[in-house]
XYZ file of C-alpha atoms in Angstrom:
204
model
C -9.383 10.637 -6.225
C -7.704 11.484 -2.952
C -7.210 9.508 0.244
C -9.722 11.793 1.975
C -12.408 10.521 -0.420
C -12.179 6.903 0.752
C -10.770 7.009 4.287
C -12.715 6.046 7.395
C -13.250 9.144 9.538
C -14.769 7.523 12.631
C -11.531 5.946 13.775
C -11.159 3.741 16.836
C -8.014 4.870 18.628
C -5.914 3.751 21.578
C -3.767 5.596 24.104
C -0.202 4.460 24.777
C -1.013 3.828 28.450
C -4.197 1.820 27.830
C -4.109 -1.854 28.754
C -3.612 -4.480 26.074
C -6.706 -6.148 27.467
C -8.718 -3.056 26.483
C -7.176 -3.065 23.005
C -8.139 -6.698 22.412
C -11.700 -5.961 23.534
C -11.868 -2.945 21.194
C -10.740 -5.016 18.212
C -13.450 -7.590 18.895
C -16.137 -4.983 19.535
C -15.414 -2.936 16.408
C -14.418 -5.931 14.268
C -11.166 -4.318 13.222
C -7.630 -5.613 12.771
C -5.783 -2.643 14.220
C -5.929 0.915 15.490
C -3.648 3.962 15.669
C -2.157 4.864 19.027
C -2.446 8.586 19.710
C -1.542 11.044 22.443
C -4.111 13.338 24.041
C -3.381 16.082 21.489
C -3.928 13.750 18.523
C -0.330 12.938 17.614
C 0.067 9.429 16.175
C 2.866 7.625 18.025
C 2.216 4.056 16.916
C -0.151 1.469 15.506
C -1.360 -1.652 17.289
C -2.655 -4.597 15.256
C -3.920 -8.057 16.069
C -0.585 -9.333 14.759
C 1.235 -7.151 17.288
C -0.919 -8.621 20.049
C -0.230 -12.152 18.873
C 3.526 -11.531 18.827
C 3.692 -9.716 22.120
C 4.691 -11.645 25.228
C 3.202 -8.759 27.206
C -0.240 -9.666 25.877
C 0.264 -13.282 26.908
C 1.954 -12.754 30.277
C 0.025 -9.757 31.556
C -2.882 -8.257 29.616
C -2.915 -5.244 31.945
C 0.395 -4.001 30.538
C 0.268 -0.868 28.341
C -0.308 -0.709 24.610
C 3.022 1.125 24.264
C 4.873 -2.138 24.993
C 3.359 -3.950 22.005
C 2.603 -1.278 19.395
C 4.620 -0.729 16.222
C 6.344 2.647 16.310
C 7.631 2.626 12.719
C 4.360 4.047 11.422
C 3.484 4.750 7.804
C 1.232 7.825 7.804
C -0.540 9.229 4.749
C -1.628 12.772 3.994
C -5.340 13.194 3.293
C -4.564 14.930 -0.015
C -2.480 12.074 -1.389
C -3.585 10.415 -4.636
C -4.980 6.891 -4.256
C -2.312 5.432 -6.538
C 0.458 6.992 -4.443
C -1.118 5.743 -1.220
C -1.529 2.227 -2.595
C 2.101 2.203 -3.687
C 3.200 3.290 -0.200
C 1.218 0.511 1.491
C 2.566 -2.046 -0.968
C 6.192 -0.987 -0.491
C 5.913 -1.102 3.288
C 3.881 -4.338 3.248
C 1.189 -2.936 5.545
C -2.590 -3.299 5.337
C -3.637 -0.006 6.923
C -2.310 3.465 7.692
C -3.429 6.521 9.669
C -4.346 9.604 7.645
C -3.105 12.995 8.802
C -4.000 16.636 8.292
C -1.299 19.049 9.436
C 0.254 16.235 11.456
C -2.936 15.272 13.304
C -5.087 12.165 12.855
C -8.214 12.652 10.730
C -8.865 9.148 9.416
C -7.702 5.639 8.658
C -7.293 3.960 5.295
C -6.886 0.293 4.368
C -6.013 -1.502 1.161
C -9.677 -2.369 0.678
C -10.585 1.337 0.987
C -8.143 2.149 -1.809
C -9.617 -0.575 -4.004
C -13.265 0.373 -3.407
C -13.503 2.811 -6.359
C -12.015 0.206 -8.701
C -14.434 -2.715 -8.730
C -12.519 -4.881 -11.191
C -10.771 -8.189 -10.680
C -7.017 -8.556 -10.955
C -7.583 -10.956 -13.876
C -9.549 -8.325 -15.823
C -6.903 -5.680 -15.180
C -4.098 -7.980 -16.283
C -5.954 -8.863 -19.504
C -6.423 -5.174 -20.350
C -2.769 -4.321 -19.721
C -1.547 -7.260 -21.800
C -3.934 -6.954 -24.751
C -4.926 -3.269 -24.911
C -1.648 -1.701 -23.770
C 1.109 -4.134 -24.780
C -0.331 -5.692 -27.938
C -2.821 -3.259 -29.506
C -1.296 0.079 -28.472
C 2.450 -0.587 -28.264
C 2.666 -3.558 -30.639
C 4.669 -5.616 -28.152
C 4.518 -9.314 -27.478
C 2.918 -10.142 -24.106
C 5.876 -12.503 -23.616
C 8.348 -9.606 -23.629
C 6.878 -7.999 -20.523
C 5.485 -9.934 -17.591
C 2.357 -8.436 -16.045
C 1.369 -9.442 -12.508
C -1.577 -7.861 -10.719
C -2.438 -8.112 -7.042
C -5.066 -5.991 -5.298
C -5.139 -3.634 -8.279
C -1.380 -3.048 -8.171
C 0.311 -3.802 -11.510
C 3.863 -5.161 -11.414
C 5.743 -4.959 -14.725
C 8.958 -6.879 -15.347
C 11.003 -8.032 -18.330
C 12.933 -6.335 -21.124
C 11.423 -3.537 -23.166
C 12.695 -1.240 -25.925
C 13.821 2.387 -25.619
C 13.317 4.383 -22.433
C 10.548 6.328 -24.163
C 8.548 3.156 -24.696
C 9.080 2.239 -21.067
C 7.644 5.536 -19.820
C 4.671 5.251 -22.201
C 3.990 1.732 -20.925
C 3.967 2.938 -17.316
C 1.598 5.798 -18.141
C -0.809 3.655 -20.160
C -0.865 0.874 -17.555
C -1.597 3.419 -14.847
C -4.583 4.624 -16.866
C -6.282 1.212 -17.113
C -9.553 1.082 -15.169
C -9.039 -0.512 -11.770
C -5.295 0.123 -11.503
C -4.329 1.812 -8.236
C -0.545 1.720 -8.716
C 2.152 0.541 -11.135
C 5.470 -0.927 -10.024
C 7.902 -0.863 -12.929
C 10.804 -3.331 -12.807
C 11.317 -3.508 -16.580
C 14.764 -2.994 -18.067
C 15.898 -1.395 -21.319
C 18.935 -1.841 -23.529
C 20.354 1.330 -21.956
C 20.062 -0.228 -18.484
C 21.970 -3.291 -19.656
C 24.681 -1.154 -21.270
C 25.145 0.824 -18.047
C 25.331 -2.402 -16.082
C 27.985 -3.802 -18.395
C 30.055 -0.609 -18.145
C 29.815 -0.632 -14.348
C 30.943 -4.276 -14.259
C 33.877 -3.586 -16.599
C 35.000 -0.665 -14.440
C 35.363 -2.844 -11.331
């Protein structure tokens, strides 16, 4: 599935020159935690969240001051054709809960972590059990103690020491195919990794 399949298309937006007071009222009215800030021609120039409002002295000292003074300008934007797993990985890496969705550089929607999880109605506990038993034990014949599997919001985090690089790539692919998984973060190491690390240390 693609981001376009799960994104919200009726997006509440803000202008950079709108008052923070208006933004706070919009968040309450629409029951949302944030909104993209766009110019008149639809270019996304920032995102304002309730956290931004809480941190901003402008919101406390003078609620009539513009949104541009409190918004985050380091914006993670997603393309509408992006795969859900790729989008989930991007949100996880940037530690953000929502992102504007673009088509040819213009805003067409908004996506949140919960949107990305909607097609995968399985608990993190169920996903972890499948990765450990079906993938590690039954398919690859590995001990669940050799690879640590952590799952949060459908994102699987693998760590520990595994065998050859080929086994590592198979593990990633199989874990990604488990029902409910939206992304796989692979921090496992192989014997080759350790050998390279030892050589690099010796060359210092």
